[in-house]
mmCIF file of C-alpha atoms in Angstrom:
data_model
loop_
_atom_site.group_PDB
_atom_site.id
_atom_site.type_symbol
_atom_site.label_atom_id
_atom_site.label_comp_id
_atom_site.label_asym_id
_atom_site.label_seq_id
_atom_site.Cartn_x
_atom_site.Cartn_y
_atom_site.Cartn_z
ATOM 1 C CA MET A 102 113.595 87.992 14.050
ATOM 2 C CA VAL A 103 116.736 87.206 16.000
ATOM 3 C CA ARG A 104 119.978 87.580 14.103
ATOM 4 C CA THR A 105 122.593 84.886 14.595
ATOM 5 C CA PRO A 106 125.793 86.372 16.066
ATOM 6 C CA LEU A 107 128.643 86.741 13.605
ATOM 7 C CA THR A 108 131.595 84.391 13.840
ATOM 8 C CA PRO A 109 135.053 85.824 14.464
ATOM 9 C CA GLU A 110 135.946 85.086 10.821
ATOM 10 C CA GLU A 111 132.890 86.998 9.584
ATOM 11 C CA ARG A 112 133.966 89.969 11.704
ATOM 12 C CA ARG A 113 137.528 89.772 10.357
ATOM 13 C CA ARG A 114 136.176 89.591 6.793
ATOM 14 C CA GLY A 115 134.145 92.754 7.466
ATOM 15 C CA GLU A 116 137.233 94.481 8.846
ATOM 16 C CA ARG A 117 139.187 93.498 5.707
ATOM 17 C CA LEU A 118 136.403 94.918 3.527
ATOM 18 C CA GLY A 119 136.475 98.176 5.469
ATOM 19 C CA GLU A 120 140.248 98.446 5.169
ATOM 20 C CA LEU A 121 140.137 97.756 1.422
ATOM 21 C CA LEU A 122 137.482 100.408 0.914
ATOM 22 C CA ARG A 123 139.402 102.955 3.017
ATOM 23 C CA ARG A 124 142.555 102.382 0.978
ATOM 24 C CA ALA A 125 140.686 102.567 -2.321
ATOM 25 C CA ARG A 126 138.989 105.807 -1.235
ATOM 26 C CA GLY A 127 142.411 107.390 -0.720
ATOM 27 C CA PRO A 128 142.195 111.167 -0.315
ATOM 28 C CA ARG A 129 138.577 111.355 -1.517
ATOM 29 C CA SER A 130 136.170 112.419 1.176
ATOM 30 C CA MET A 131 133.845 109.902 2.748
ATOM 31 C CA VAL A 132 130.900 112.156 1.875
ATOM 32 C CA ALA A 133 131.872 112.321 -1.822
ATOM 33 C CA VAL A 134 132.334 108.553 -2.155
ATOM 34 C CA ALA A 135 129.130 107.799 -0.258
ATOM 35 C CA ALA A 136 127.161 110.226 -2.434
ATOM 36 C CA SER A 137 128.655 108.691 -5.571
ATOM 37 C CA ALA A 138 127.555 105.239 -4.345
ATOM 38 C CA GLY A 139 124.102 106.460 -3.318
ATOM 39 C CA ILE A 140 124.540 105.652 0.371
ATOM 40 C CA SER A 141 124.912 107.782 3.475
ATOM 41 C CA ALA A 142 128.312 108.812 4.777
ATOM 42 C CA GLU A 143 127.312 107.173 8.075
ATOM 43 C CA THR A 144 126.802 103.830 6.329
ATOM 44 C CA LEU A 145 130.197 104.108 4.653
ATOM 45 C CA ARG A 146 131.799 105.035 7.972
ATOM 46 C CA LYS A 147 130.269 101.970 9.638
ATOM 47 C CA ILE A 148 131.493 99.689 6.847
ATOM 48 C CA GLU A 149 135.000 101.181 6.858
ATOM 49 C CA THR A 150 135.329 100.852 10.637
ATOM 50 C CA GLY A 151 133.940 97.314 10.756
ATOM 51 C CA ARG A 152 130.818 98.294 12.716
ATOM 52 C CA ALA A 153 128.746 97.008 9.781
ATOM 53 C CA PRO A 154 130.731 93.874 8.863
ATOM 54 C CA THR A 155 128.050 92.369 6.597
ATOM 55 C CA PRO A 156 126.722 95.159 4.363
ATOM 56 C CA ALA A 157 124.122 94.377 1.724
ATOM 57 C CA PHE A 158 125.375 93.104 -1.617
ATOM 58 C CA PHE A 159 124.032 96.113 -3.524
ATOM 59 C CA THR A 160 125.752 98.480 -1.088
ATOM 60 C CA VAL A 161 129.096 96.774 -1.701
ATOM 61 C CA ALA A 162 128.458 96.727 -5.458
ATOM 62 C CA ALA A 163 127.652 100.459 -5.452
ATOM 63 C CA LEU A 164 130.799 101.234 -3.458
ATOM 64 C CA ALA A 165 132.926 99.075 -5.759
ATOM 65 C CA ARG A 166 131.546 100.948 -8.777
ATOM 66 C CA ALA A 167 132.092 104.346 -7.136
ATOM 67 C CA LEU A 168 135.683 103.428 -6.295
ATOM 68 C CA GLY A 169 136.473 101.700 -9.602
ATOM 69 C CA LEU A 170 137.017 98.326 -7.955
ATOM 70 C CA SER A 171 136.308 94.868 -9.290
ATOM 71 C CA MET A 172 133.782 92.835 -7.288
ATOM 72 C CA ASP A 173 135.876 89.732 -8.013
ATOM 73 C CA GLU A 174 138.953 91.335 -6.480
ATOM 74 C CA LEU A 175 136.997 92.578 -3.460
ATOM 75 C CA LEU A 176 135.612 89.092 -2.906
ATOM 76 C CA ALA A 177 138.995 87.432 -3.192
ATOM 77 C CA ARG A 178 140.706 89.886 -0.870
ATOM 78 C CA CYS A 179 137.942 89.982 1.734
ATOM 79 C CA ALA A 180 137.462 86.226 1.836
ATOM 80 C CA ALA A 181 141.202 85.651 2.121
ATOM 81 C CA ASP A 182 142.896 85.177 5.453
ATOM 82 C CA PRO A 183 146.075 87.298 5.537
ATOM 83 C CA ALA A 184 147.449 85.087 8.331
ATOM 84 C CA ASP A 185 147.548 82.159 5.865
ATOM 85 C CA PRO A 186 150.709 82.424 3.717
ATOM 86 C CA ALA A 187 149.065 80.388 0.934
ATOM 87 C CA ASP A 188 146.077 82.707 0.816
ATOM 88 C CA PRO A 189 145.574 85.069 -2.163
ATOM 89 C CA ALA A 190 145.026 88.123 0.080
ATOM 90 C CA GLU A 191 148.622 89.061 -0.550
ATOM 91 C CA PRO A 192 149.875 89.460 -4.104
ATOM 92 C CA PRO A 193 152.471 86.990 -5.383
ATOM 93 C CA PRO A 194 156.127 87.993 -5.032
ATOM 94 C CA ALA A 195 157.374 90.515 -7.569
ATOM 95 C CA THR A 196 159.055 89.043 -10.640
ATOM 96 C CA GLY A 197 160.622 92.264 -11.874
ATOM 97 C CA THR A 198 157.926 92.801 -14.502
ATOM 98 C CA PRO A 199 154.849 94.691 -13.361
ATOM 99 C CA PRO A 200 151.526 92.976 -14.051
ATOM 100 C CA PRO A 201 149.314 94.444 -16.768
ATOM 101 C CA ARG A 202 146.926 97.147 -15.600
ATOM 102 C CA THR A 203 143.372 95.929 -15.222
ATOM 103 C CA GLY A 204 141.626 99.140 -14.167
ATOM 104 C CA THR A 205 141.584 98.191 -10.498
ATOM 105 C CA LEU A 206 143.558 99.799 -7.733
ATOM 106 C CA PRO A 207 146.285 97.819 -5.988
ATOM 107 C CA LEU A 208 145.112 97.558 -2.401
ATOM 108 C CA THR A 209 148.232 96.291 -0.675
ATOM 109 C CA ALA A 210 150.430 98.242 1.651
#
């Protein structure tokens, strides 16, 4: 079976996923997070560095669970194009009142 080459946008989406996962992992070791998700540290490394830009759904779901992330938030942030100012990848401007906590980590710089 020949795999169709990824588009540039699919590669960028994979890079965004990797960056989000790296930020969510914070100071936790790659080995600890990978073990918690039931995957190898090598697989996590490839996802975080963008070398595996289209990981399996269940791999992403396991990582989201291990990191305490919402799949909905991951989807929205990975599908978003940060170059588009109307895109939801960036949070809305601050209004002075912090949003209610939802149990997910803020993943913006």
